[in-house]
XYZ file of C-alpha atoms in Angstrom:
243
model
C 20.337 20.971 -12.650
C 20.667 19.356 -9.299
C 20.506 15.382 -8.893
C 17.568 13.591 -8.235
C 16.491 13.284 -4.827
C 16.113 9.403 -3.926
C 13.581 7.621 -2.943
C 11.947 3.972 -1.902
C 8.717 2.754 -1.299
C 6.557 0.166 -1.705
C 4.220 -1.155 -4.311
C 0.826 -0.012 -2.772
C 2.002 3.849 -3.205
C 4.001 3.283 -6.639
C 1.576 4.780 -9.090
C 0.646 7.748 -6.515
C 4.418 8.438 -5.829
C 5.063 8.994 -9.777
C 2.303 11.270 -10.329
C 3.225 13.175 -7.461
C 6.575 13.218 -8.478
C 6.013 14.617 -11.653
C 3.605 17.378 -10.606
C 6.085 18.728 -7.827
C 9.122 18.617 -10.982
C 6.557 20.030 -13.380
C 5.977 22.944 -10.899
C 9.465 23.592 -10.288
C 10.527 21.294 -8.081
C 13.919 19.421 -7.585
C 13.683 16.480 -9.433
C 12.878 12.909 -7.661
C 13.697 9.335 -8.370
C 11.876 7.035 -6.342
C 12.241 2.990 -6.461
C 9.237 0.673 -5.348
C 9.821 -2.366 -4.035
C 7.962 -5.007 -1.463
C 7.455 -2.987 1.621
C 9.475 -5.669 3.390
C 12.362 -5.517 1.423
C 12.103 -1.639 1.225
C 12.273 -1.179 5.187
C 15.487 -3.743 5.402
C 17.336 -1.878 2.723
C 16.663 1.306 4.639
C 17.774 -0.745 8.026
C 20.883 -2.471 5.878
C 22.310 0.737 4.371
C 24.441 -1.617 2.301
C 26.002 1.642 0.698
C 22.536 2.978 -0.441
C 22.000 6.954 -0.098
C 18.205 7.809 0.391
C 16.740 10.912 0.984
C 13.031 9.647 0.884
C 11.196 6.595 2.500
C 7.404 6.000 1.915
C 6.111 3.026 3.739
C 3.276 1.940 5.761
C 2.918 4.678 8.694
C 4.100 1.815 11.432
C 7.318 1.001 9.687
C 8.170 4.574 9.417
C 7.852 4.891 13.107
C 9.855 1.657 13.705
C 12.511 3.463 11.337
C 12.730 6.623 13.277
C 12.452 4.672 16.365
C 15.878 2.874 15.327
C 17.599 6.094 13.926
C 17.267 5.578 10.089
C 14.856 8.185 9.564
C 14.936 11.753 11.370
C 12.323 12.326 14.357
C 9.799 14.661 13.084
C 10.218 13.886 9.773
C 7.109 11.740 9.340
C 4.082 12.925 7.269
C 0.963 10.882 6.835
C -0.031 10.934 3.087
C -2.798 8.574 2.383
C -5.346 6.046 3.691
C -5.484 3.014 1.409
C -8.180 0.269 1.655
C -8.744 -3.537 0.125
C -10.151 -4.578 -2.723
C -11.259 -7.958 -3.703
C -10.271 -8.570 -7.417
C -11.168 -11.635 -9.651
C -10.063 -12.845 -13.103
C -11.465 -10.484 -15.969
C -15.110 -12.124 -17.001
C -15.547 -14.352 -13.895
C -18.249 -14.570 -12.036
C -18.073 -11.598 -9.079
C -18.389 -12.882 -5.696
C -21.309 -11.293 -3.395
C -19.172 -8.163 -0.665
C -22.179 -6.786 0.598
C -21.724 -7.799 4.014
C -18.982 -9.334 6.229
C -20.950 -12.655 6.137
C -21.217 -12.441 2.486
C -17.630 -12.115 1.939
C -16.805 -15.061 4.649
C -19.183 -17.373 2.167
C -17.227 -15.959 -0.966
C -13.512 -16.663 0.709
C -14.879 -20.491 1.843
C -16.348 -20.630 -1.835
C -12.641 -19.752 -3.679
C -10.731 -22.764 -4.613
C -7.967 -20.193 -4.154
C -7.101 -16.806 -2.160
C -4.463 -14.484 -3.022
C -2.851 -12.200 -0.686
C 0.205 -9.616 -0.192
C 3.049 -9.656 2.062
C 2.488 -6.230 3.094
C 0.224 -5.027 5.890
C -2.823 -5.705 4.272
C -1.983 -9.346 4.096
C -1.281 -9.939 7.483
C -4.477 -8.118 8.509
C -6.117 -10.629 6.178
C -4.869 -13.673 7.980
C -5.897 -12.213 11.415
C -9.352 -11.590 9.966
C -9.879 -15.506 8.960
C -8.434 -16.602 12.254
C -10.967 -14.108 13.881
C -13.781 -15.816 11.855
C -12.761 -19.509 12.330
C -11.503 -20.200 9.174
C -7.958 -20.205 8.798
C -7.379 -23.893 9.366
C -9.672 -24.649 6.546
C -8.364 -22.164 4.377
C -4.671 -22.923 4.731
C -4.428 -25.378 1.526
C -6.102 -22.921 -0.574
C -4.043 -19.434 0.332
C -1.452 -18.185 -1.985
C 0.985 -15.039 -0.908
C 2.494 -12.850 -3.851
C 6.048 -12.704 -4.164
C 7.041 -9.810 -2.628
C 6.444 -6.695 -5.088
C 4.381 -8.709 -7.207
C 0.657 -7.619 -6.842
C -2.203 -9.890 -6.033
C -3.758 -9.040 -9.073
C -1.138 -10.446 -11.053
C -1.825 -13.460 -10.112
C -5.442 -13.379 -10.170
C -4.829 -12.128 -14.051
C -2.764 -15.335 -14.593
C -5.474 -17.494 -13.200
C -2.969 -18.791 -10.246
C -6.107 -17.714 -7.938
C -9.257 -16.981 -7.928
C -9.707 -14.466 -5.439
C -7.376 -11.971 -4.589
C -7.265 -9.229 -1.684
C -4.968 -6.027 -1.828
C -5.083 -2.443 -1.596
C -7.372 -0.940 -4.369
C -4.834 1.149 -5.590
C -2.379 -1.868 -6.788
C -5.157 -3.705 -8.205
C -6.671 -0.584 -10.055
C -4.487 -0.250 -13.234
C -3.624 -4.090 -13.355
C -4.773 -5.568 -16.584
C -6.690 -9.318 -16.731
C -8.747 -8.487 -13.579
C -11.935 -7.083 -12.400
C -12.432 -5.640 -9.227
C -15.220 -6.813 -7.306
C -15.511 -4.349 -4.829
C -14.140 -3.277 -1.694
C -14.202 -4.726 2.069
C -17.597 -3.478 3.836
C -16.823 -1.301 6.484
C -16.948 -3.351 9.650
C -14.169 -5.429 8.299
C -12.213 -2.879 6.122
C -8.633 -2.900 6.235
C -7.131 0.219 5.938
C -3.504 1.531 5.721
C -2.001 4.738 6.456
C 1.067 5.445 4.360
C 3.425 8.061 5.282
C 6.854 9.773 4.049
C 10.033 9.910 6.057
C 13.484 11.711 5.531
C 16.355 9.300 5.711
C 18.790 9.957 8.769
C 21.595 9.987 5.984
C 20.335 12.447 3.633
C 22.352 15.577 2.863
C 19.478 17.470 1.872
C 16.851 17.098 4.301
C 15.467 20.883 3.250
C 14.798 19.551 -0.056
C 13.334 16.252 1.320
C 10.975 18.377 3.716
C 9.647 20.636 0.954
C 8.887 17.696 -1.180
C 6.869 16.024 1.826
C 4.785 19.203 2.770
C 3.894 19.464 -0.921
C 2.601 15.847 -0.984
C 0.805 16.413 2.209
C -0.679 19.319 1.160
C -4.156 19.595 -0.776
C -2.489 20.146 -4.082
C -1.884 16.537 -3.595
C -5.641 15.687 -2.851
C -7.020 14.952 -6.472
C -4.388 12.721 -7.286
C -4.370 10.724 -4.313
C -8.696 10.090 -5.176
C -7.229 9.061 -8.611
C -5.236 6.608 -7.101
C -8.196 4.756 -5.229
C -6.664 6.346 -1.997
C -8.282 8.954 0.648
C -5.924 11.913 1.712
C -4.722 11.851 5.016
C -5.868 14.700 6.273
C -9.518 13.630 5.917
C -11.117 11.541 8.303
C -10.163 7.984 8.591
C -13.662 5.966 8.839
C -12.494 2.733 8.580
C -12.616 -0.043 11.118
C -9.370 -1.607 11.714
C -5.947 0.015 11.273
C -3.146 -2.488 9.876
C 0.666 -2.235 10.834
C 3.451 -3.465 9.278
């Protein structure tokens, strides 16, 4: 049996990639080993090299574009996989806020004693939303950024923050929280996650076959199970985030 292809990803797609890798291997494909870390750390490690040899990289679409432009990933290898939207979590059993409109979300944020957000693109977009609403200054002392690689929902479950915003895919499997719902369409934050092939990979043919499978209709059901929308379907969000 050949050695596993080595991949690295951000945390948002960790569960999905594990499921897709298992499906691929079950169908007779080459083994895949994917390490999931904070997206910022993943991009840094791909850029730095530091003796690490990756075959596949899975990050927000904009981060993949930047790595291709810098020569760290192969030009033309990018495959868009999923659109991932942001949900809101509270501690299990806590009163759930009204998220039916953007005004309701704004009121819930202002009423929360603390708000958690991520180091990833959804966190950046959330802060921009607060700035557009004109509430950034008064929220400053109540904002808690989860450490890279730590789900915001973990802080919610521990009682460190009252309201947590992050990709639905990162919240839906965590114990100790309730998902209050997703953001309404006019302020929804959607990130497209993509895969690319590392420029230093010695197994580009195998890597291309993996990406083709992950981007195909065979993977659509798994993507929906993990709270995401296949990238081949229309992305109806108002706001696309960047890394």
